[in-house]
Amino acid sequence: MRSVEPANLDQTTLIDGGTYVQADPYHPHLIIFSGSNSGRRHKLRRGITTIGRSPQTDIHIDDDRVSRVHCVIEWMGDTITVEDRGSTNGTFVDSCRVNRAILSPGVIFQLGHSMMKIEYKTEAEIRQEESLLYSATFDTLTGIFNRHHFIKLASMELSYAGRHRLPACIILADIDDFKSVNDTYGHRWGDFVLSKFANIVIENKRTEDLVARYGGDEFIILPRGEVCREAMHAYCERIRHAVEDFKFSFDSAPVGITVSIGFHVKQVEDGDPETMVSDLIHRADQALYLAKEKGRNRTESLLDHP
């Protein structure tokens, strides 16, 4: 009788009662789980991968404590190492500053505020994790950050501003009479307006600024970098005019939409970041209420009304 060699189930998968297909191979990925790039997954390639703040690096880390070319990861044979490239704030593996170290799977290493590790994943696992990450990070209707993720990123921004005694600003924008849009044209039209409104905000904000859907028809912006009341008022007015000038059209005649905007600028001091974010949002919300109270389609700041 002819002998049958057993299948190697580490390399093959049994389906349909007898058909074998090649299994999805495991591959090393860099998983970032702390810092402004939290949740990012980068598939490593053999050889050298550069990491740093510069957009020219292979893996770009948006972190003010990361050097332009901070370190390199080298994958040779079965070994993956990290080597510091003269960074200002150092590369840390298991909390120890290193010039060069082997990165075993799961070992935590840190660059600036960003913590990461190497994990071996299949492409299917990465796709599933990225899908879950997207749901936890982005608003599915508009494609911009959701409220939870915005608060997380804003807390990190205000933590930095507090340490350096910098001013910070929160902007809240609310579509005027949005309920009447849904009541008159239906929720599909309302969703269309929200999506287009998000695009207008993105087109008129600065690249580095954070924007999110805060809830319903309310959107929130945190301008990054130096801010002042005059510049932020002009910033808000640019968005307001862009919305006012845009004609929304969805299976009907074009419809005009306006937006009310409230913002608050404050000199930030060192303290609990989430409390600082909450306070700024509260003050911006008061300014937004003032804009609504004074007739809508306007920008207001509490600094104008002590």
Short mmCIF file of C-alpha atoms in Angstrom, two decimals:
data_model
loop_
_atom_site.label_atom_id
_atom_site.label_comp_id
_atom_site.label_asym_id
_atom_site.label_seq_id
_atom_site.Cartn_x
_atom_site.Cartn_y
_atom_site.Cartn_z
CA MET A 1 0.00 0.00 0.00
CA ARG A 2 1.27 3.47 -0.91
CA SER A 3 2.15 5.55 2.14
CA VAL A 4 0.67 9.02 2.48
CA GLU A 5 2.80 11.80 3.91
CA PRO A 6 0.89 13.77 6.57
CA ALA A 7 0.20 17.46 5.88
CA ASN A 8 2.31 20.07 7.60
CA LEU A 9 -0.45 22.09 9.25
CA ASP A 10 2.01 24.86 10.12
CA GLN A 11 2.23 25.68 6.42
CA THR A 12 -1.13 24.59 5.06
CA THR A 13 -4.78 25.01 5.95
CA LEU A 14 -7.43 22.33 5.39
CA ILE A 15 -10.63 23.55 3.76
CA ASP A 16 -13.55 22.00 1.86
CA GLY A 17 -12.84 18.57 3.29
CA GLY A 18 -9.56 17.98 1.49
CA THR A 19 -8.19 21.01 -0.36
CA TYR A 20 -4.97 22.55 0.94
CA VAL A 21 -4.02 26.20 0.47
CA GLN A 22 -0.94 28.02 1.60
CA ALA A 23 -1.40 29.59 5.04
CA ASP A 24 -1.09 33.35 5.52
CA PRO A 25 2.54 33.72 6.70
CA TYR A 26 3.52 35.64 9.82
CA HIS A 27 5.55 38.77 9.25
CA PRO A 28 7.20 41.25 11.65
CA HIS A 29 5.29 44.52 12.11
CA LEU A 30 6.16 47.61 14.11
CA ILE A 31 3.17 48.33 16.37
CA ILE A 32 2.94 51.85 17.87
CA PHE A 33 0.69 51.86 20.94
CA SER A 34 1.43 55.16 22.68
CA GLY A 35 1.83 58.73 21.42
CA SER A 36 0.17 60.71 18.64
CA ASN A 37 0.73 57.81 16.17
CA SER A 38 -0.87 55.27 18.49
CA GLY A 39 -2.45 52.37 16.63
CA ARG A 40 -0.24 52.58 13.54
CA ARG A 41 1.12 49.31 12.19
CA HIS A 42 4.09 49.20 9.84
CA LYS A 43 5.14 46.06 7.97
CA LEU A 44 8.92 45.75 8.20
CA ARG A 45 11.11 44.89 5.24
CA ARG A 46 14.43 43.09 5.31
CA GLY A 47 17.41 45.39 5.64
CA ILE A 48 17.28 48.88 7.16
CA THR A 49 14.19 50.94 8.01
CA THR A 50 14.64 54.54 9.17
CA ILE A 51 12.39 56.06 11.85
CA GLY A 52 12.10 59.74 12.75
CA ARG A 53 10.21 63.01 12.64
CA SER A 54 11.32 63.78 9.08
CA PRO A 55 8.75 62.95 6.38
CA GLN A 56 11.66 61.45 4.42
CA THR A 57 12.11 58.60 6.91
CA ASP A 58 10.56 55.21 6.15
CA ILE A 59 8.39 55.42 9.28
CA HIS A 60 7.36 58.97 10.13
CA ILE A 61 6.67 59.68 13.83
CA ASP A 62 4.79 62.91 14.59
CA ASP A 63 6.39 63.58 17.97
CA ASP A 64 8.24 66.75 19.01
CA ARG A 65 10.70 64.71 21.12
CA VAL A 66 11.70 62.48 18.21
CA SER A 67 14.72 63.56 16.12
CA ARG A 68 14.48 63.95 12.36
CA VAL A 69 16.25 60.61 11.83
CA HIS A 70 16.01 59.14 15.30
CA CYS A 71 17.00 55.50 14.80
CA VAL A 72 17.05 52.61 12.36
CA ILE A 73 15.61 49.12 12.59
CA GLU A 74 17.63 46.43 10.85
CA TRP A 75 16.19 43.03 9.97
CA MET A 76 18.93 40.58 9.07
CA GLY A 77 18.35 36.82 9.10
CA ASP A 78 16.25 35.99 12.15
CA THR A 79 17.40 39.02 14.15
CA ILE A 80 15.83 42.48 14.37
CA THR A 81 17.85 45.27 16.00
CA VAL A 82 17.36 48.95 16.72
CA GLU A 83 20.23 51.44 16.51
CA ASP A 84 20.10 55.04 17.71
CA ARG A 85 21.34 57.61 15.17
CA GLY A 86 22.55 60.29 17.57
CA SER A 87 19.06 61.37 18.62
CA THR A 88 18.64 64.24 21.07
CA ASN A 89 16.37 62.42 23.52
CA GLY A 90 17.62 58.87 23.07
CA THR A 91 16.24 55.44 22.19
CA PHE A 92 15.05 53.31 25.10
CA VAL A 93 14.59 49.53 25.18
CA ASP A 94 12.96 48.10 28.31
CA SER A 95 13.39 51.57 29.90
CA CYS A 96 17.18 51.56 29.31
CA ARG A 97 18.81 54.04 26.94
CA VAL A 98 20.70 52.14 24.24
CA ASN A 99 22.89 52.76 21.24
CA ARG A 100 22.03 49.37 19.73
CA ALA A 101 19.89 46.52 20.97
CA ILE A 102 18.14 43.37 19.79
CA LEU A 103 14.36 43.71 19.57
CA SER A 104 12.67 40.47 20.57
CA PRO A 105 8.93 40.18 19.82
CA GLY A 106 6.87 42.06 22.40
CA VAL A 107 9.80 43.99 23.92
CA ILE A 108 8.81 47.64 24.39
CA PHE A 109 11.02 50.40 23.06
CA GLN A 110 10.45 54.12 23.21
CA LEU A 111 11.26 57.18 21.10
CA GLY A 112 10.18 60.44 22.71
CA HIS A 113 6.54 60.10 23.77
CA SER A 114 6.01 57.17 21.41
CA MET A 115 6.12 53.57 22.62
CA MET A 116 6.21 50.62 20.24
CA LYS A 117 7.08 46.95 19.85
CA ILE A 118 7.68 44.26 17.22
CA GLU A 119 4.94 41.69 16.74
CA TYR A 120 4.60 38.90 14.18
CA LYS A 121 1.23 39.14 12.44
CA THR A 122 -0.47 37.70 9.38
CA GLU A 123 -1.98 40.07 6.81
CA ALA A 124 -5.45 38.91 7.86
CA GLU A 125 -4.73 39.80 11.49
CA ILE A 126 -3.41 43.24 10.50
CA ARG A 127 -6.49 43.96 8.36
CA GLN A 128 -8.78 42.98 11.22
CA GLU A 129 -6.87 45.11 13.72
CA GLU A 130 -6.81 48.09 11.36
CA SER A 131 -10.56 47.78 10.88
CA LEU A 132 -11.10 47.81 14.65
CA LEU A 133 -8.67 50.71 15.01
CA TYR A 134 -10.50 52.71 12.35
CA SER A 135 -13.81 52.20 14.14
CA ALA A 136 -12.27 53.33 17.43
CA THR A 137 -10.54 56.37 15.90
CA PHE A 138 -12.67 57.80 13.11
CA ASP A 139 -16.25 58.90 12.63
CA THR A 140 -17.61 56.51 10.01
CA LEU A 141 -19.84 59.10 8.32
CA THR A 142 -17.38 61.95 7.83
CA GLY A 143 -14.02 60.12 7.94
CA ILE A 144 -12.54 62.55 10.49
CA PHE A 145 -11.56 61.78 14.10
CA ASN A 146 -14.31 60.87 16.53
CA ARG A 147 -14.80 62.59 19.87
CA HIS A 148 -12.96 59.98 21.94
CA HIS A 149 -9.81 60.02 19.82
CA PHE A 150 -9.82 63.81 19.59
CA ILE A 151 -9.86 64.13 23.40
CA LYS A 152 -6.93 61.72 23.58
CA LEU A 153 -4.84 63.70 21.08
CA ALA A 154 -5.91 67.08 22.50
CA SER A 155 -4.83 65.96 25.99
CA MET A 156 -1.32 65.25 24.67
CA GLU A 157 -1.22 68.65 22.94
CA LEU A 158 -2.28 70.50 26.08
CA SER A 159 0.19 68.52 28.18
CA TYR A 160 2.96 69.90 25.96
CA ALA A 161 1.47 73.41 26.00
CA GLY A 162 1.23 73.30 29.79
CA ARG A 163 4.88 72.34 30.26
CA HIS A 164 5.99 75.17 27.99
CA ARG A 165 3.41 77.74 29.17
CA LEU A 166 1.95 78.14 25.68
CA PRO A 167 -1.54 79.39 24.75
CA ALA A 168 -4.03 76.89 23.38
CA CYS A 169 -7.36 77.16 21.61
CA ILE A 170 -10.48 75.08 21.11
CA ILE A 171 -13.00 75.88 18.36
CA LEU A 172 -16.56 74.52 18.29
CA ALA A 173 -18.67 74.80 15.13
CA ASP A 174 -22.36 73.95 14.95
CA ILE A 175 -24.50 73.85 11.79
CA ASP A 176 -27.42 76.28 12.13
CA ASP A 177 -30.95 74.80 12.16
CA PHE A 178 -29.65 71.36 11.23
CA LYS A 179 -32.81 69.70 12.57
CA SER A 180 -34.85 71.48 9.91
CA VAL A 181 -32.54 70.04 7.25
CA ASN A 182 -33.34 66.50 8.40
CA ASP A 183 -37.05 67.29 8.83
CA THR A 184 -37.36 68.91 5.39
CA TYR A 185 -35.12 66.74 3.21
CA GLY A 186 -34.63 63.53 5.21
CA HIS A 187 -31.72 61.98 7.08
CA ARG A 188 -29.86 60.93 3.92
CA TRP A 189 -29.65 64.57 2.91
CA GLY A 190 -28.62 65.44 6.46
CA ASP A 191 -25.79 62.90 6.32
CA PHE A 192 -24.69 64.37 3.00
CA VAL A 193 -24.55 67.87 4.56
CA LEU A 194 -22.49 66.61 7.51
CA SER A 195 -20.01 64.88 5.19
CA LYS A 196 -19.65 67.93 2.94
CA PHE A 197 -19.34 70.22 5.96
CA ALA A 198 -16.47 68.09 7.29
CA ASN A 199 -14.73 68.41 3.90
CA ILE A 200 -15.09 72.21 4.00
CA VAL A 201 -13.52 72.34 7.47
CA ILE A 202 -10.64 70.11 6.37
CA GLU A 203 -10.01 72.24 3.28
CA ASN A 204 -9.87 75.43 5.35
CA LYS A 205 -7.90 74.26 8.37
CA ARG A 206 -4.14 74.05 8.55
CA THR A 207 -2.61 70.67 7.80
CA GLU A 208 -1.33 70.14 11.34
CA ASP A 209 -4.58 71.07 13.14
CA LEU A 210 -6.80 68.46 14.80
CA VAL A 211 -10.46 68.25 13.76
CA ALA A 212 -13.21 65.86 14.84
CA ARG A 213 -16.93 65.34 14.83
CA TYR A 214 -17.80 66.16 18.41
CA GLY A 215 -21.36 64.89 18.20
CA GLY A 216 -24.39 65.27 15.97
CA ASP A 217 -23.89 68.41 13.86
CA GLU A 218 -21.16 69.82 16.11
CA PHE A 219 -17.49 69.78 15.11
CA ILE A 220 -14.37 70.59 17.13
CA ILE A 221 -10.94 71.92 16.12
CA LEU A 222 -7.69 72.27 18.04
CA PRO A 223 -5.27 74.53 16.15
CA ARG A 224 -1.68 73.45 16.79
CA GLY A 225 1.29 75.75 17.29
CA GLU A 226 1.15 79.40 18.32
CA VAL A 227 -2.33 80.88 18.63
CA CYS A 228 -3.80 84.27 19.51
CA ARG A 229 -7.33 85.67 19.63
CA GLU A 230 -7.04 87.79 16.47
CA ALA A 231 -5.61 84.97 14.36
CA MET A 232 -8.17 82.47 15.66
CA HIS A 233 -11.06 84.83 14.94
CA ALA A 234 -9.84 85.17 11.34
CA TYR A 235 -9.40 81.37 11.17
CA CYS A 236 -13.00 80.79 12.28
CA GLU A 237 -14.34 83.43 9.92
CA ARG A 238 -12.59 81.77 7.00
CA ILE A 239 -14.43 78.53 7.77
CA ARG A 240 -17.73 80.33 8.36
CA HIS A 241 -17.57 82.19 5.03
CA ALA A 242 -16.57 78.99 3.18
CA VAL A 243 -19.67 77.23 4.52
CA GLU A 244 -21.92 80.21 3.77
CA ASP A 245 -20.66 80.42 0.17
CA PHE A 246 -21.00 76.70 -0.53
CA LYS A 247 -24.24 75.49 -2.12
CA PHE A 248 -25.21 72.02 -0.96
CA SER A 249 -26.98 70.01 -3.66
CA PHE A 250 -28.36 66.48 -3.23
CA ASP A 251 -31.13 65.33 -5.60
CA SER A 252 -32.74 68.75 -5.26
CA ALA A 253 -32.16 72.44 -5.76
CA PRO A 254 -29.02 73.84 -4.08
CA VAL A 255 -29.55 74.70 -0.41
CA GLY A 256 -27.55 77.20 1.62
CA ILE A 257 -26.21 76.25 5.06
CA THR A 258 -24.67 78.49 7.73
CA VAL A 259 -22.61 77.71 10.82
CA SER A 260 -22.15 79.30 14.21
CA ILE A 261 -18.67 79.15 15.75
CA GLY A 262 -17.38 79.69 19.27
CA PHE A 263 -13.74 79.59 20.35
CA HIS A 264 -11.65 80.17 23.42
CA VAL A 265 -7.94 80.94 23.72
CA LYS A 266 -6.22 80.41 27.04
CA GLN A 267 -2.69 80.50 28.42
CA VAL A 268 -2.16 76.90 29.54
CA GLU A 269 -0.40 76.04 32.78
CA ASP A 270 0.93 72.68 33.88
CA GLY A 271 -1.83 70.42 35.19
CA ASP A 272 -4.07 67.49 34.36
CA PRO A 273 -4.35 67.45 30.54
CA GLU A 274 -7.89 66.04 30.39
CA THR A 275 -9.12 68.68 32.84
CA MET A 276 -7.51 71.40 30.72
CA VAL A 277 -9.17 70.05 27.58
CA SER A 278 -12.53 69.85 29.34
CA ASP A 279 -12.21 73.46 30.55
CA LEU A 280 -11.31 74.76 27.09
CA ILE A 281 -14.22 72.88 25.51
CA HIS A 282 -16.61 74.23 28.14
CA ARG A 283 -15.52 77.82 27.47
CA ALA A 284 -15.70 77.35 23.69
CA ASP A 285 -19.19 75.90 24.12
CA GLN A 286 -20.24 79.02 26.05
CA ALA A 287 -18.93 81.14 23.17
CA LEU A 288 -20.85 78.97 20.70
CA TYR A 289 -24.03 79.46 22.72
CA LEU A 290 -23.42 83.21 22.56
CA ALA A 291 -23.08 83.04 18.76
CA LYS A 292 -26.42 81.19 18.55
CA GLU A 293 -28.07 83.64 20.94
CA LYS A 294 -26.91 86.64 18.90
CA GLY A 295 -28.51 85.42 15.69
CA ARG A 296 -26.40 82.51 14.34
CA ASN A 297 -24.00 82.53 11.37
CA ARG A 298 -21.32 84.35 13.37
CA THR A 299 -18.11 83.79 15.33
CA GLU A 300 -17.89 84.60 19.02
CA SER A 301 -15.20 84.41 21.69
CA LEU A 302 -15.65 84.79 25.42
CA LEU A 303 -12.67 87.15 25.48
CA ASP A 304 -14.93 89.67 23.74
CA HIS A 305 -17.47 89.35 26.52
CA PRO A 306 -15.88 89.23 30.01
#
